[in-house]
PDB file of C-alpha atoms in Angstrom:
ATOM      1  CA  MET O 372       0.000   0.000   0.000  1.00 55.00           C
ATOM      2  CA  LYS O 373       2.695   2.491   1.015  1.00 65.00           C
ATOM      3  CA  ARG O 374       4.719   1.690  -2.092  1.00 68.00           C
ATOM      4  CA  SER O 375       1.788   2.384  -4.404  1.00 83.00           C
ATOM      5  CA  ARG O 376       1.087   5.678  -2.563  1.00 78.00           C
ATOM      6  CA  GLU O 377       4.691   6.783  -3.054  1.00 83.00           C
ATOM      7  CA  GLN O 378       4.604   5.608  -6.661  1.00 88.00           C
ATOM      8  CA  ALA O 379       1.426   7.603  -7.349  1.00 85.00           C
ATOM      9  CA  ALA O 380       2.896  10.719  -5.693  1.00 84.00           C
ATOM     10  CA  SER O 381       6.107  10.360  -7.685  1.00 89.00           C
ATOM     11  CA  GLU O 382       4.218  10.012 -10.959  1.00 92.00           C
ATOM     12  CA  LEU O 383       2.027  12.998 -10.119  1.00 91.00           C
ATOM     13  CA  PHE O 384       5.095  15.085  -9.283  1.00 93.00           C
ATOM     14  CA  ALA O 385       6.799  14.140 -12.561  1.00 94.00           C
ATOM     15  CA  ALA O 386       3.659  14.950 -14.529  1.00 94.00           C
ATOM     16  CA  LEU O 387       2.635  18.221 -12.869  1.00 94.00           C
ATOM     17  CA  TYR O 388       5.658  19.897 -11.268  1.00 96.00           C
ATOM     18  CA  PRO O 389       7.213  21.389 -14.438  1.00 95.00           C
ATOM     19  CA  ARG O 390       3.900  22.876 -15.563  1.00 95.00           C
ATOM     20  CA  LEU O 391       3.033  24.175 -12.057  1.00 95.00           C
ATOM     21  CA  ALA O 392       6.490  25.724 -11.599  1.00 96.00           C
ATOM     22  CA  GLY O 393       6.215  27.363 -15.046  1.00 95.00           C
ATOM     23  CA  TRP O 394       2.796  28.753 -14.199  1.00 95.00           C
ATOM     24  CA  CYS O 395       4.154  30.151 -10.914  1.00 94.00           C
ATOM     25  CA  ARG O 396       7.160  31.597 -12.765  1.00 94.00           C
ATOM     26  CA  ARG O 397       4.883  33.612 -15.029  1.00 93.00           C
ATOM     27  CA  LEU O 398       3.049  34.966 -11.994  1.00 92.00           C
ATOM     28  CA  VAL O 399       6.007  35.873  -9.764  1.00 92.00           C
ATOM     29  CA  ASP O 400       8.637  36.591 -12.439  1.00 90.00           C
ATOM     30  CA  ASP O 401      11.373  34.805 -10.491  1.00 91.00           C
ATOM     31  CA  ASP O 402      12.626  31.241 -10.996  1.00 94.00           C
ATOM     32  CA  GLU O 403      13.687  30.588  -7.405  1.00 95.00           C
ATOM     33  CA  THR O 404      10.437  31.891  -5.915  1.00 95.00           C
ATOM     34  CA  ALA O 405       8.401  29.941  -8.455  1.00 96.00           C
ATOM     35  CA  HIS O 406      10.159  26.698  -7.555  1.00 96.00           C
ATOM     36  CA  GLU O 407       9.745  27.408  -3.831  1.00 96.00           C
ATOM     37  CA  ILE O 408       6.008  27.945  -4.322  1.00 96.00           C
ATOM     38  CA  ALA O 409       5.560  24.853  -6.480  1.00 96.00           C
ATOM     39  CA  SER O 410       7.566  22.759  -4.008  1.00 96.00           C
ATOM     40  CA  GLU O 411       5.545  24.080  -1.079  1.00 96.00           C
ATOM     41  CA  ALA O 412       2.296  23.241  -2.897  1.00 96.00           C
ATOM     42  CA  PHE O 413       3.492  19.655  -3.376  1.00 95.00           C
ATOM     43  CA  THR O 414       4.613  19.468   0.256  1.00 94.00           C
ATOM     44  CA  ARG O 415       1.162  20.540   1.402  1.00 95.00           C
ATOM     45  CA  LEU O 416      -0.454  18.053  -0.964  1.00 95.00           C
ATOM     46  CA  TRP O 417       1.724  15.257   0.373  1.00 91.00           C
ATOM     47  CA  SER O 418       0.750  16.078   3.971  1.00 91.00           C
ATOM     48  CA  ARG O 419      -2.942  15.706   3.000  1.00 90.00           C
ATOM     49  CA  TRP O 420      -2.444  12.997   0.369  1.00 86.00           C
ATOM     50  CA  THR O 421      -5.100  10.598   1.618  1.00 86.00           C
ATOM     51  CA  SER O 422      -7.801  13.269   1.980  1.00 91.00           C
ATOM     52  CA  VAL O 423      -7.363  15.153  -1.329  1.00 90.00           C
ATOM     53  CA  SER O 424      -9.644  13.866  -4.079  1.00 89.00           C
ATOM     54  CA  GLU O 425      -8.405  16.238  -6.829  1.00 92.00           C
ATOM     55  CA  PRO O 426      -4.610  16.625  -6.461  1.00 92.00           C
ATOM     56  CA  ARG O 427      -4.147  18.825  -9.549  1.00 91.00           C
ATOM     57  CA  ALA O 428      -6.811  21.307  -8.428  1.00 92.00           C
ATOM     58  CA  PHE O 429      -5.418  21.253  -4.884  1.00 93.00           C
ATOM     59  CA  LEU O 430      -1.929  22.055  -6.208  1.00 94.00           C
ATOM     60  CA  TYR O 431      -3.070  24.998  -8.313  1.00 94.00           C
ATOM     61  CA  VAL O 432      -5.299  26.480  -5.609  1.00 94.00           C
ATOM     62  CA  THR O 433      -2.510  26.125  -3.051  1.00 95.00           C
ATOM     63  CA  ALA O 434       0.043  27.642  -5.439  1.00 95.00           C
ATOM     64  CA  ALA O 435      -2.337  30.526  -6.224  1.00 94.00           C
ATOM     65  CA  ASN O 436      -2.700  31.236  -2.505  1.00 94.00           C
ATOM     66  CA  LEU O 437       1.080  31.129  -2.039  1.00 95.00           C
ATOM     67  CA  VAL O 438       1.555  33.480  -5.009  1.00 94.00           C
ATOM     68  CA  ARG O 439      -0.996  35.867  -3.482  1.00 93.00           C
ATOM     69  CA  ASP O 440       0.908  35.748  -0.177  1.00 92.00           C
ATOM     70  CA  HIS O 441       4.118  36.484  -2.082  1.00 92.00           C
ATOM     71  CA  TRP O 442       2.522  39.492  -3.797  1.00 91.00           C
ATOM     72  CA  ARG O 443       1.214  40.797  -0.465  1.00 90.00           C
ATOM     73  CA  ARG O 444       4.655  40.472   1.101  1.00 88.00           C
ATOM     74  CA  LEU O 445       6.223  42.357  -1.841  1.00 86.00           C
ATOM     75  CA  ASP O 446       3.576  45.064  -1.540  1.00 86.00           C
ATOM     76  CA  ARG O 447       4.285  45.459   2.199  1.00 85.00           C
ATOM     77  CA  GLU O 448       8.003  45.698   1.466  1.00 84.00           C
ATOM     78  CA  ARG O 449       7.452  48.336  -1.240  1.00 83.00           C
ATOM     79  CA  ARG O 450       5.188  50.402   1.041  1.00 84.00           C
ATOM     80  CA  THR O 451       7.738  50.220   3.837  1.00 81.00           C
ATOM     81  CA  VAL O 452      10.604  51.242   1.578  1.00 79.00           C
ATOM     82  CA  ARG O 453       8.498  54.118   0.213  1.00 80.00           C
ATOM     83  CA  ARG O 454       7.623  55.222   3.751  1.00 79.00           C
ATOM     84  CA  VAL O 455      11.228  55.013   4.907  1.00 75.00           C
ATOM     85  CA  ARG O 456      12.410  57.034   1.908  1.00 75.00           C
ATOM     86  CA  THR O 457       9.720  59.649   2.497  1.00 77.00           C
ATOM     87  CA  GLU O 458      10.551  59.913   6.190  1.00 70.00           C
ATOM     88  CA  ALA O 459      14.276  60.107   5.417  1.00 65.00           C
ATOM     89  CA  ALA O 460      13.642  62.948   2.968  1.00 68.00           C
ATOM     90  CA  VAL O 461      11.516  64.847   5.500  1.00 70.00           C
ATOM     91  CA  ARG O 462      13.663  64.422   8.585  1.00 63.00           C
ATOM     92  CA  PRO O 463      17.229  65.736   8.661  1.00 57.00           C
ATOM     93  CA  HIS O 464      19.817  63.052   8.109  1.00 52.00           C
ATOM     94  CA  THR O 465      21.933  62.447  11.183  1.00 52.00           C
ATOM     95  CA  GLU O 466      25.033  60.376  10.766  1.00 48.00           C
ATOM     96  CA  PRO O 467      26.127  58.335  13.765  1.00 48.00           C
ATOM     97  CA  SER O 468      28.740  60.240  15.740  1.00 49.00           C
ATOM     98  CA  ASP O 469      31.306  57.557  15.004  1.00 55.00           C
ATOM     99  CA  PRO O 470      31.434  56.578  11.335  1.00 52.00           C
ATOM    100  CA  SER O 471      32.962  53.255  12.337  1.00 69.00           C
ATOM    101  CA  VAL O 472      29.580  52.240  13.810  1.00 74.00           C
ATOM    102  CA  ARG O 473      28.066  52.521  10.344  1.00 73.00           C
ATOM    103  CA  MET O 474      30.888  50.401   8.948  1.00 79.00           C
ATOM    104  CA  LEU O 475      30.407  47.828  11.712  1.00 82.00           C
ATOM    105  CA  VAL O 476      26.694  47.594  10.942  1.00 81.00           C
ATOM    106  CA  GLN O 477      27.447  47.177   7.241  1.00 81.00           C
ATOM    107  CA  ALA O 478      29.876  44.364   8.096  1.00 83.00           C
ATOM    108  CA  LEU O 479      27.209  42.362   9.958  1.00 87.00           C
ATOM    109  CA  PRO O 480      25.817  39.279   8.237  1.00 87.00           C
ATOM    110  CA  GLU O 481      22.658  40.147   6.283  1.00 85.00           C
ATOM    111  CA  ARG O 482      20.477  38.126   8.685  1.00 88.00           C
ATOM    112  CA  LEU O 483      21.515  40.553  11.478  1.00 89.00           C
ATOM    113  CA  ARG O 484      22.116  43.705   9.430  1.00 86.00           C
ATOM    114  CA  VAL O 485      18.617  43.978   7.912  1.00 85.00           C
ATOM    115  CA  PRO O 486      16.753  44.000  11.266  1.00 88.00           C
ATOM    116  CA  ILE O 487      19.257  46.525  12.697  1.00 86.00           C
ATOM    117  CA  LEU O 488      18.816  48.863   9.728  1.00 83.00           C
ATOM    118  CA  LEU O 489      15.037  48.608   9.720  1.00 83.00           C
ATOM    119  CA  HIS O 490      14.619  48.879  13.496  1.00 83.00           C
ATOM    120  CA  TYR O 491      17.269  51.417  14.499  1.00 81.00           C
ATOM    121  CA  TYR O 492      17.906  53.378  11.329  1.00 76.00           C
ATOM    122  CA  ALA O 493      14.390  53.337   9.834  1.00 75.00           C
ATOM    123  CA  ASP O 494      12.654  53.428  13.261  1.00 78.00           C
ATOM    124  CA  LEU O 495      10.347  50.511  12.457  1.00 83.00           C
ATOM    125  CA  PRO O 496       8.875  48.630  15.420  1.00 88.00           C
ATOM    126  CA  VAL O 497       9.791  44.951  15.762  1.00 91.00           C
ATOM    127  CA  ARG O 498       6.291  44.000  14.555  1.00 90.00           C
ATOM    128  CA  GLU O 499       6.814  45.834  11.246  1.00 85.00           C
ATOM    129  CA  VAL O 500      10.354  44.489  10.822  1.00 86.00           C
ATOM    130  CA  SER O 501       8.826  41.035  11.251  1.00 89.00           C
ATOM    131  CA  ALA O 502       6.165  41.757   8.604  1.00 84.00           C
ATOM    132  CA  VAL O 503       8.662  43.204   6.125  1.00 81.00           C
ATOM    133  CA  THR O 504      11.155  40.365   6.455  1.00 85.00           C
ATOM    134  CA  GLY O 505       8.583  37.581   6.778  1.00 88.00           C
ATOM    135  CA  ARG O 506      10.272  36.340   9.956  1.00 90.00           C
ATOM    136  CA  LYS O 507       8.740  35.821  13.400  1.00 94.00           C
ATOM    137  CA  GLU O 508       8.923  38.652  15.946  1.00 93.00           C
ATOM    138  CA  GLY O 509      10.861  36.431  18.350  1.00 95.00           C
ATOM    139  CA  THR O 510      13.450  35.759  15.644  1.00 94.00           C
ATOM    140  CA  ILE O 511      13.777  39.480  14.942  1.00 93.00           C
ATOM    141  CA  LYS O 512      14.271  40.205  18.658  1.00 94.00           C
ATOM    142  CA  ALA O 513      16.909  37.466  18.913  1.00 95.00           C
ATOM    143  CA  ASP O 514      18.708  38.792  15.815  1.00 93.00           C
ATOM    144  CA  LEU O 515      18.647  42.357  17.162  1.00 93.00           C
ATOM    145  CA  HIS O 516      20.111  41.101  20.440  1.00 93.00           C
ATOM    146  CA  ALA O 517      22.824  39.100  18.656  1.00 93.00           C
ATOM    147  CA  ALA O 518      23.718  42.085  16.464  1.00 90.00           C
ATOM    148  CA  ARG O 519      23.941  44.430  19.463  1.00 90.00           C
ATOM    149  CA  GLU O 520      26.203  41.938  21.255  1.00 90.00           C
ATOM    150  CA  LEU O 521      28.513  41.708  18.230  1.00 88.00           C
ATOM    151  CA  LEU O 522      28.643  45.490  17.886  1.00 86.00           C
ATOM    152  CA  ARG O 523      29.200  45.946  21.632  1.00 86.00           C
ATOM    153  CA  ALA O 524      32.061  43.421  21.667  1.00 85.00           C
ATOM    154  CA  HIS O 525      33.743  45.043  18.679  1.00 82.00           C
ATOM    155  CA  LEU O 526      33.413  48.539  20.132  1.00 80.00           C
ATOM    156  CA  ARG O 527      34.823  47.356  23.488  1.00 79.00           C
ATOM    157  CA  ARG O 528      37.843  45.853  21.723  1.00 77.00           C
ATOM    158  CA  ASN O 529      38.427  49.136  19.902  1.00 70.00           C
ATOM    159  CA  LEU O 530      38.122  51.145  23.136  1.00 68.00           C
ATOM    160  CA  ASP O 531      40.555  48.829  24.947  1.00 65.00           C
ATOM    161  CA  HIS O 532      43.119  49.186  22.139  1.00 59.00           C
ATOM    162  CA  SER O 533      42.835  52.998  22.035  1.00 56.00           C
ATOM    163  CA  ARG O 534      43.814  53.475  25.686  1.00 52.00           C
TER     164      ARG O 534
END
């Protein structure tokens, strides 16, 4: 029984994945995102395999919902960037007192740098940073903490060497 279930899933994947991924590609205009969406649709189908009567329809509806989520996330990101640019143009630009802080922030890994820039430089609350990045608030808080610790350690080393 299990073998035939896996065989049927494998045959369905071979038959539908290329077409589903191509359809997603036309909608999102990005190969990697299209493959992620198509793969996620198949993953969700597999988790409900025994209860789905129309796998092809399930795949396309699921993929359409994932594409819509992708578009919403892009729209939120665009609005946030627009708002940040508008606020930056309105408020006077203040450079950190020590230009090396800016360089330290730029040297952070992207996973830590993006939350720091959005939270401290763009003044976005953790909730909005979470929405923009698509990551959980707890993850954002942990990344902000880790970034502050790295910056603090580097600044302490520099202060100790300058004495």
